[in-house]
Short mmCIF file of C-alpha atoms in Angstrom, two decimals:
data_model
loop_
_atom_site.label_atom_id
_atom_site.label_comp_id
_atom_site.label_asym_id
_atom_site.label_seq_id
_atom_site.Cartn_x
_atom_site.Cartn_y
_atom_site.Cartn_z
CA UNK A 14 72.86 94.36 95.81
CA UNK A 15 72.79 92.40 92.63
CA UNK A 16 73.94 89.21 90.83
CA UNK A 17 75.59 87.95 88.08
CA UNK A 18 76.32 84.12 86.63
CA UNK A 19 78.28 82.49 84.18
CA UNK A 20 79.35 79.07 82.99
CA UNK A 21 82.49 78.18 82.46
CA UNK A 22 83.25 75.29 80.41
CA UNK A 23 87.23 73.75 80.16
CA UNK A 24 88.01 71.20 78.36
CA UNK A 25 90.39 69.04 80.25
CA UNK A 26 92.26 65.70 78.62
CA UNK A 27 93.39 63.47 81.65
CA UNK A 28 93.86 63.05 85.40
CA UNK A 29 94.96 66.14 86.97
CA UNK A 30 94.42 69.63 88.38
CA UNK A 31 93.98 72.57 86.31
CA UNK A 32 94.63 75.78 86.95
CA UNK A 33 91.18 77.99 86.31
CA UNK A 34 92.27 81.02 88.30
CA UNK A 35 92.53 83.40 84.74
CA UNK A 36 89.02 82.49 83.77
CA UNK A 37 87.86 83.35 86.99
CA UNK A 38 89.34 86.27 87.76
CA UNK A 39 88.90 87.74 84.41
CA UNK A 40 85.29 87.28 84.83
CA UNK A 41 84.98 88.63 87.94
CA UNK A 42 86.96 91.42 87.83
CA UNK A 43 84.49 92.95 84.85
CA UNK A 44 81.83 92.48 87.14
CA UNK A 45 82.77 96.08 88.07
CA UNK A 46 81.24 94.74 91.76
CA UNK A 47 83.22 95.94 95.12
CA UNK A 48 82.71 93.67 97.49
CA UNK A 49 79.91 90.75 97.28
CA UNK A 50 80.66 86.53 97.70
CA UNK A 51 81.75 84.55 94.47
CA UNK A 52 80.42 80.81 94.30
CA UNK A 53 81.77 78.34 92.30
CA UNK A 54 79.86 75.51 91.55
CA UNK A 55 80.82 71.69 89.57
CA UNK A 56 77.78 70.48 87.36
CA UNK A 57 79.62 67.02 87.64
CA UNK A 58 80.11 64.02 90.60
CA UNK A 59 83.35 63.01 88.55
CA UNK A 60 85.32 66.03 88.61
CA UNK A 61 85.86 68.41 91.59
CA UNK A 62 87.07 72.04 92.71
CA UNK A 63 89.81 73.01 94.80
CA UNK A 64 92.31 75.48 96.14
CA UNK A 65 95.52 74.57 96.34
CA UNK A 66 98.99 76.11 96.10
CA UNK A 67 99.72 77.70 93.02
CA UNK A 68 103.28 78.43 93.36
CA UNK A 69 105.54 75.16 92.94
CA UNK A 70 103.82 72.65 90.38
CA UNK A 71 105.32 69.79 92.11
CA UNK A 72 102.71 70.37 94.91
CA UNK A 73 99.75 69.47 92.19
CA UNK A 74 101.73 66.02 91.09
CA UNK A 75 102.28 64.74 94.75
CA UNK A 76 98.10 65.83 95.36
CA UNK A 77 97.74 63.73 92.36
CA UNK A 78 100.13 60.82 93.55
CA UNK A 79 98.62 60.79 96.77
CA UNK A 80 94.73 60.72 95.66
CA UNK A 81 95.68 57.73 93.23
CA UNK A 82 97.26 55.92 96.37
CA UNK A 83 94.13 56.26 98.59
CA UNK A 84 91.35 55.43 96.11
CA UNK A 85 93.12 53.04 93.78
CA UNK A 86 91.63 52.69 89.97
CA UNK A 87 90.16 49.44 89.52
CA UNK A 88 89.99 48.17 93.33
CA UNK A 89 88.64 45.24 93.74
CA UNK A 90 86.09 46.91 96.84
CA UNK A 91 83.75 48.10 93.94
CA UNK A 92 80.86 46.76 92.00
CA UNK A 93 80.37 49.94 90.07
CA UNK A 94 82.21 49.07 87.17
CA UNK A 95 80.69 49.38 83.70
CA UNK A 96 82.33 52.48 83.23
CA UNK A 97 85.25 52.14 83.76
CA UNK A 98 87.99 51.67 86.56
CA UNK A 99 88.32 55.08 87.12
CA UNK A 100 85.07 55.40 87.19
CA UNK A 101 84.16 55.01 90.76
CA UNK A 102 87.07 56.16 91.96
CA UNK A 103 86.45 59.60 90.52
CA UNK A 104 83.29 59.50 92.57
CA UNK A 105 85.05 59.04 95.53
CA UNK A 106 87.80 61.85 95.27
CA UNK A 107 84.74 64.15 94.31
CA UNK A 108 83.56 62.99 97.12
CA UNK A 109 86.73 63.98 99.41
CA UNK A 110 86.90 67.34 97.65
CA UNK A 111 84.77 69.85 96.77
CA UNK A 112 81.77 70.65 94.77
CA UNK A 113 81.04 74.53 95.50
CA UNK A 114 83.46 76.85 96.66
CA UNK A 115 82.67 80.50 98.74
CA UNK A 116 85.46 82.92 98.06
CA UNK A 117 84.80 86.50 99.18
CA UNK A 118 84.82 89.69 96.69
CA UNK A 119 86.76 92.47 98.05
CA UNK A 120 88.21 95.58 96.55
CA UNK A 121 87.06 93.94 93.19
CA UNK A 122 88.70 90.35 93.17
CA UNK A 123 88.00 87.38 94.84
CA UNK A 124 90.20 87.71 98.29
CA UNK A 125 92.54 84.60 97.20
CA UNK A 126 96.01 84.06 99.66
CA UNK A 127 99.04 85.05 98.24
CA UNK A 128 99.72 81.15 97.19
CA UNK A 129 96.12 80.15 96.27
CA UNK A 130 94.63 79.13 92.94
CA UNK A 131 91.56 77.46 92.17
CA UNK A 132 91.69 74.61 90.52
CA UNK A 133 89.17 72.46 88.54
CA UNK A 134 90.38 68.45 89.55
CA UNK A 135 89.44 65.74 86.90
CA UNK A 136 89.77 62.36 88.10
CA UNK A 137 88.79 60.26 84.85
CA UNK A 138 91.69 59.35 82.79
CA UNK A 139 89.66 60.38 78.88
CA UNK A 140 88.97 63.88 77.93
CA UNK A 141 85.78 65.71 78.92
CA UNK A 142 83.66 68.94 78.73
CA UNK A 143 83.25 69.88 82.70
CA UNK A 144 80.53 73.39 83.46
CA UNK A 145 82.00 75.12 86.51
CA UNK A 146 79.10 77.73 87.43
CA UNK A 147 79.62 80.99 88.45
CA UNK A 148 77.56 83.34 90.78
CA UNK A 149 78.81 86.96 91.98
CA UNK A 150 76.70 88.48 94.09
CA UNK A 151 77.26 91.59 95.70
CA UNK A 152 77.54 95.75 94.91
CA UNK B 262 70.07 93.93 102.36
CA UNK B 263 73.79 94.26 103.29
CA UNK B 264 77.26 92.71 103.87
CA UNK B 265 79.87 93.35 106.25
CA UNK B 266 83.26 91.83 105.89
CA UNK B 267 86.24 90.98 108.81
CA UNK B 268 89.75 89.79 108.77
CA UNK B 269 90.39 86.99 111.65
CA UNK B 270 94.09 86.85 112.63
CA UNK B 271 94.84 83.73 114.36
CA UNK B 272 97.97 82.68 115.80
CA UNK B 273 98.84 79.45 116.03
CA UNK B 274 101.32 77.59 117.88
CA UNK B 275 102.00 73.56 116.17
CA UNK B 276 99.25 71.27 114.30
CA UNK B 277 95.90 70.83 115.48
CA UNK B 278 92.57 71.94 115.55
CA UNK B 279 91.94 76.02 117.08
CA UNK B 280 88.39 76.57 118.68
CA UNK B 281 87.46 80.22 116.68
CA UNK B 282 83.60 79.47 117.21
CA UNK B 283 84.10 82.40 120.57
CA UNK B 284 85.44 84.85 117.55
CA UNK B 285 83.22 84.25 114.82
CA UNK B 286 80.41 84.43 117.38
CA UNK B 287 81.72 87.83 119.00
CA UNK B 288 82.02 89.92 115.26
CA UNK B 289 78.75 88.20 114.00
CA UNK B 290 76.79 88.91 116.66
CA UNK B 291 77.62 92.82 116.19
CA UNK B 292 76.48 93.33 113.17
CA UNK B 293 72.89 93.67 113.82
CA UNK B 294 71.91 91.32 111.53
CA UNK B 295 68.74 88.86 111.79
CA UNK B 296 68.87 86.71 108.94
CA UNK B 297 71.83 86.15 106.53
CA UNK B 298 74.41 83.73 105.11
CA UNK B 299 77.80 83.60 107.29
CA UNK B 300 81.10 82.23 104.78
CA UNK B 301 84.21 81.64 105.92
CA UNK B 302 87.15 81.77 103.77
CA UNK B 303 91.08 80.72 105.00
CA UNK B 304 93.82 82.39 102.74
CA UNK B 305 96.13 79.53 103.13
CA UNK B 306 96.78 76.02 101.74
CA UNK B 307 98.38 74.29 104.66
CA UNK B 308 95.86 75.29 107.14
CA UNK B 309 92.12 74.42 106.63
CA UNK B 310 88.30 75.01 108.28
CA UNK B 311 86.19 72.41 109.98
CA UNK B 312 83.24 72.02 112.10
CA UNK B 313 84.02 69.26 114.80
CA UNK B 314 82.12 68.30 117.87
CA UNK B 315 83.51 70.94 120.49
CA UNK B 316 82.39 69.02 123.33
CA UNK B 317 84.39 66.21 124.28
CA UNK B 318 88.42 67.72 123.59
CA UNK B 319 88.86 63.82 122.58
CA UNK B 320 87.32 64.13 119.36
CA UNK B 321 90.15 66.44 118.57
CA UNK B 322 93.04 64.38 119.20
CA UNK B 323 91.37 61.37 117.63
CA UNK B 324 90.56 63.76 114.67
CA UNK B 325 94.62 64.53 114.60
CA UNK B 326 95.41 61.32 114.99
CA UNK B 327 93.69 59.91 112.00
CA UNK B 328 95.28 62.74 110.05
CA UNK B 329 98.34 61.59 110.98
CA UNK B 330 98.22 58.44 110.09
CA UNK B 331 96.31 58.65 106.53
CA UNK B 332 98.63 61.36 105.53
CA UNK B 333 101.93 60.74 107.20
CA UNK B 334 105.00 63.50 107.18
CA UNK B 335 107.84 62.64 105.30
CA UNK B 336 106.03 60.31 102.82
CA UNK B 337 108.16 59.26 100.32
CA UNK B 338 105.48 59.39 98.02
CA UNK B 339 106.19 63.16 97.85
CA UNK B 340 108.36 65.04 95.44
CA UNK B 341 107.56 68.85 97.38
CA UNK B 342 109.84 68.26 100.47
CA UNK B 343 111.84 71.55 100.16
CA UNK B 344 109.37 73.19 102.73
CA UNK B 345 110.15 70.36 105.16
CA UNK B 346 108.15 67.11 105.86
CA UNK B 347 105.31 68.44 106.85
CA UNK B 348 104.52 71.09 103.56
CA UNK B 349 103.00 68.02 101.34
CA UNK B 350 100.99 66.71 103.76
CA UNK B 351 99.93 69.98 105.06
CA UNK B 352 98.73 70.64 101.31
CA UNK B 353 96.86 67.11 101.46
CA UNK B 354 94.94 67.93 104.82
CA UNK B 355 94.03 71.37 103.66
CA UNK B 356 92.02 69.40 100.38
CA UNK B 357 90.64 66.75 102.48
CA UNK B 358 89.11 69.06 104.53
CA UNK B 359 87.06 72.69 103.85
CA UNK B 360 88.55 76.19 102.44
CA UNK B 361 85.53 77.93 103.01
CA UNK B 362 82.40 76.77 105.22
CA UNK B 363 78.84 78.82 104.97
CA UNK B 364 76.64 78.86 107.61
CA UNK B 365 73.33 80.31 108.05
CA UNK B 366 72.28 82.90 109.87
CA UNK B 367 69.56 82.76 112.03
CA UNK B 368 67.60 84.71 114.97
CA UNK B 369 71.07 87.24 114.97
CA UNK B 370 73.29 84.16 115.33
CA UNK B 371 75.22 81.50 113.26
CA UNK B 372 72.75 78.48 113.48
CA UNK B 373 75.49 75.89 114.54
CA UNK B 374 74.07 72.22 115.81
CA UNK B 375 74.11 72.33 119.84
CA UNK B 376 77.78 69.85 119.59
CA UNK B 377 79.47 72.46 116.54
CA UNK B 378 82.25 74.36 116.77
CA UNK B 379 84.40 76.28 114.10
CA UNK B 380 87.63 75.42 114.06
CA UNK B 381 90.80 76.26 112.22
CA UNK B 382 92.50 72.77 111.44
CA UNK B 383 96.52 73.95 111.47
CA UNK B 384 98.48 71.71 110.10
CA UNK B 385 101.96 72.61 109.68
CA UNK B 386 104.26 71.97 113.07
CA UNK B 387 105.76 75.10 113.39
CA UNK B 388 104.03 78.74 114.61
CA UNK B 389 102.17 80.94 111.92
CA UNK B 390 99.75 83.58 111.57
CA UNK B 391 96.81 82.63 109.85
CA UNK B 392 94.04 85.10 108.14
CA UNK B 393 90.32 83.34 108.31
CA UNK B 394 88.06 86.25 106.05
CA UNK B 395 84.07 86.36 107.71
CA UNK B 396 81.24 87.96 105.39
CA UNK B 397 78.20 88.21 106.17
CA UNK B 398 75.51 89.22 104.40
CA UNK B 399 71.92 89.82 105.40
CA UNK B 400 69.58 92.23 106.95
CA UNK C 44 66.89 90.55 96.69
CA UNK C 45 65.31 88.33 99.29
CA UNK C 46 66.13 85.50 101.51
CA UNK C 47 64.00 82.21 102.64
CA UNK C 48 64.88 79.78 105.26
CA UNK C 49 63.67 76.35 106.23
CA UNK C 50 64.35 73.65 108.29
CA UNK C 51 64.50 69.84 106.63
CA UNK C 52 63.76 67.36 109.26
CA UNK C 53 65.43 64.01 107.83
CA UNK C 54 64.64 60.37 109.64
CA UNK C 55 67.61 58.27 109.25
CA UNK C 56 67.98 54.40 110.00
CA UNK C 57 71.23 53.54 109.64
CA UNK C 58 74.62 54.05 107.96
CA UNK C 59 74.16 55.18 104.30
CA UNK C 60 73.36 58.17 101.60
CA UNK C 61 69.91 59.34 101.97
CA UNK C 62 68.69 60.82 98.54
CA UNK C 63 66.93 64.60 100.18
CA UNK C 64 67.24 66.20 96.85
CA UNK C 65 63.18 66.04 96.31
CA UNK C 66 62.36 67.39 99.44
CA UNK C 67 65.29 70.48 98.58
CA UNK C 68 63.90 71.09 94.89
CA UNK C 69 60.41 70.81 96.27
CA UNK C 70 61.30 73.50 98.98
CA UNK C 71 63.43 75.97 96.35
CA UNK C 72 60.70 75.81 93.65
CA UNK C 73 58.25 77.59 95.66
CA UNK C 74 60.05 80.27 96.47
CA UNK C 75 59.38 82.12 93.47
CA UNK C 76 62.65 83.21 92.89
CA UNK C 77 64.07 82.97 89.78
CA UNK C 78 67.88 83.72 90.27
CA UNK C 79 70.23 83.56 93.61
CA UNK C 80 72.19 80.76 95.70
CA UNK C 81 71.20 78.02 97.57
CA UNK C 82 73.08 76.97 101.06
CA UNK C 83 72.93 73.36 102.42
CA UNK C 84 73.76 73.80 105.89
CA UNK C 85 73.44 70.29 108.29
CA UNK C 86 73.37 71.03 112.04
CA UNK C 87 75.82 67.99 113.14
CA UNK C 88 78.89 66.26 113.84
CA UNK C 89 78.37 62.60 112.88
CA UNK C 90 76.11 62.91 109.52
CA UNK C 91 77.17 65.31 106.60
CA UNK C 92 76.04 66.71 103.21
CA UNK C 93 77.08 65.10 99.86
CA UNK C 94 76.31 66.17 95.86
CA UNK C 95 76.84 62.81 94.64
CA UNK C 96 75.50 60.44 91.42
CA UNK C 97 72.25 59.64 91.42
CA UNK C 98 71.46 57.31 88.46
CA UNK C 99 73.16 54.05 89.89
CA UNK C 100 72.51 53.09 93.22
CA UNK C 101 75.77 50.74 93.40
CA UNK C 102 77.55 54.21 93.41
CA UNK C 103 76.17 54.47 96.40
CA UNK C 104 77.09 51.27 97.87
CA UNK C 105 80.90 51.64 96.95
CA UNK C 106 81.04 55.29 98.49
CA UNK C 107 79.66 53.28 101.89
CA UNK C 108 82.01 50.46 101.17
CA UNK C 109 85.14 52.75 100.80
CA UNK C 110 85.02 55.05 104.17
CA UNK C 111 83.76 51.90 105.96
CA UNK C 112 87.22 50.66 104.69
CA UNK C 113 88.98 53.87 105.39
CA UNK C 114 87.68 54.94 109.12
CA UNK C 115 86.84 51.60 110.41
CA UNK C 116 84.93 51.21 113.32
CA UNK C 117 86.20 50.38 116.85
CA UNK C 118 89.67 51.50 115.24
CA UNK C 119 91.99 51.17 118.19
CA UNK C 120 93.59 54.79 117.31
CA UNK C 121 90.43 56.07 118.57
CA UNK C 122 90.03 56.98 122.47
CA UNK C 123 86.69 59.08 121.98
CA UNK C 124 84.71 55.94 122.36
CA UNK C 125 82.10 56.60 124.90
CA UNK C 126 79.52 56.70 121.92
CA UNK C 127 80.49 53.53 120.64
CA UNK C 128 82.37 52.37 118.02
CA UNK C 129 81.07 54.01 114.88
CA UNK C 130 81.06 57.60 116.76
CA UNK C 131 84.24 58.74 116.25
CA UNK C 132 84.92 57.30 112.78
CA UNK C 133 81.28 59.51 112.19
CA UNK C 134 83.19 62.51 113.59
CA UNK C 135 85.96 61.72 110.44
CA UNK C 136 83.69 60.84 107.87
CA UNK C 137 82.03 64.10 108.18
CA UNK C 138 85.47 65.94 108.36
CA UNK C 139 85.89 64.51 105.09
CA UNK C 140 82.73 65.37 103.56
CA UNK C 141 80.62 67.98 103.68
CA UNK C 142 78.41 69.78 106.66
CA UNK C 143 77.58 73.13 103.88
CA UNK C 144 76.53 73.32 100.41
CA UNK C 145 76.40 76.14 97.86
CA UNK C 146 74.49 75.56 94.83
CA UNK C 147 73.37 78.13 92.42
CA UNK C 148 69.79 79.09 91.27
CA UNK C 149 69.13 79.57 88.11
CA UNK C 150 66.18 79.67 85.71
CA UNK C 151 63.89 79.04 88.97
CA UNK C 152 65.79 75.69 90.11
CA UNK C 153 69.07 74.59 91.94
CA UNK C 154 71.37 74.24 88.70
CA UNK C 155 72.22 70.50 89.62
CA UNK C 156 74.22 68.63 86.61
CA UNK C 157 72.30 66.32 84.69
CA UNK C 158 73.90 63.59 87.65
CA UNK C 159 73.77 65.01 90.38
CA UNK C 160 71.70 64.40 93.40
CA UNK C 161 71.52 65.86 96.82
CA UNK C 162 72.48 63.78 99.75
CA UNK C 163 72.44 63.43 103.22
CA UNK C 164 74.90 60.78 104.53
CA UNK C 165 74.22 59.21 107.70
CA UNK C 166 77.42 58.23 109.69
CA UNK C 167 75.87 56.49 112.45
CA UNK C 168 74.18 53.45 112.88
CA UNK C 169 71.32 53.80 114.82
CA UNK C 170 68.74 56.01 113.96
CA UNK C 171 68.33 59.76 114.15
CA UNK C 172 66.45 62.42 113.02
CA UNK C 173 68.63 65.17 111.30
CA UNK C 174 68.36 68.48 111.01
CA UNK C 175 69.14 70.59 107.35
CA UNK C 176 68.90 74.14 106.96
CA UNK C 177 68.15 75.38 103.82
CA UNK C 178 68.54 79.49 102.77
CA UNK C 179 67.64 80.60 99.24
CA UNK C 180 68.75 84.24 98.80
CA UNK C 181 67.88 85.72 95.42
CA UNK C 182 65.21 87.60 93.59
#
């Protein structure tokens, strides 16, 4: 049994999901591993991780549509507000999605469904660096 | 250490939550194991993972109901609708709620609370088969 | 590779985000390990697990403020009510959070973001005494 990390960075520029399924996979699949558990992990409480449908793009503008209707951008409900209207609101949808992620490793590649990607979610509106960690561990 | 590795096919029949907690319990408790970490991963994006209360079969419609409401079929909201009404909000669900859970093993068991169950949350209304990967890995 | 477990006993009073992550990085340094993953794991229902800011406490406040707003209590939808008002809405909160945690360990600590703080969040009003699981497998 052994380990390996990495850090991913991606550079995103706006409000939306984006797709980070190449940079996985193409790290993980030099592992040269077999079968082990790949964790992913968000270094941020702003920005989030999720799987969800990689097939019809439509699917990642109604996630979008809907997440902006529950946990409106400058509602009046919060008091954290020196950074911005988004701001708080990007706390929350971190808070409804995910910050680590446990995806098996078999025969050599993270055991996604057919329709699955894994997406990194920003929720501020300006650009930013995000670190998505990496951990394989396995044989 | 080691790691094992098991396919769960569940069948289910219209949207709500599955109690799989009897056949997670039944494969994990074969393996010999003492002490480990349990993950479970769903392949899907319309169906999802949860641990509920599994004691009073309330908490599960109340659970569906709130679903329901906060994330209602047919929302005009939503541009994916070629699946049928309840695709989009299937999508939503599955991102609201957990992909992959990890639970500790302990003492040759999962070490679930006294009121947990495992459940698989389906949430499309028509029948499918679902695939729920277990890995466990330990000594 | 290794594995450690331990058992966080946390004394809540009343409905908000407890701030655990001295008592987990006070735990994880002593193991002596150097690399591996770390797994969250809470044993309940009605309380759940959150990475969230910790640098301004009204972030904290408007997290509360929001699912107070979202799953309010004594919501007639609910007919689980035999716990009271705030017990089924605890039930949903924790749906939508987190009961399990993966965070990587790296250079000898849980690789939190600069941000990032460890929380348990207490759905419940009255008080309890929670149980968290920690496992640290690594070398």
């Amino acid at each position: 049994m052994r380990q390996l990390t990495h850090q991913l960075s991606v550079k995103t520029h706006g409000r939306r999901l984006y797709d980070i399924t190449p940079e996985v996979l193409g790290w993980a699949q030099k592992s040269g591993m077999t079968t082990g558990m790949l964790t992913l992990y968000i270094q941020h409480t702003s920005a989030s991780l999720l799987i969800n449908e990689n097939y019809d793009s439509d699917v990642l503008v109604d996630m979008e549509a809907f997440f902006a209707r529950l946990v409106p951008d400058g509602d009046p409900l919060f008091i954290h507000t020196v950074e911005g209207p988004d701001d708080m609101p990007a706390h929350v949808r971190s808070a409804l999605t995910q910050t680590s992620l446990s995806i098996p490793f078999v025969d050599g590649k993270p055991a996604l469904g057919q329709w699955q990607g894994i997406f990194l979610y920003e929720h501020r509106t300006s650009p930013y660096s995000r670190r998505v960690l990496l951990h394989l561990m396995g044989e």
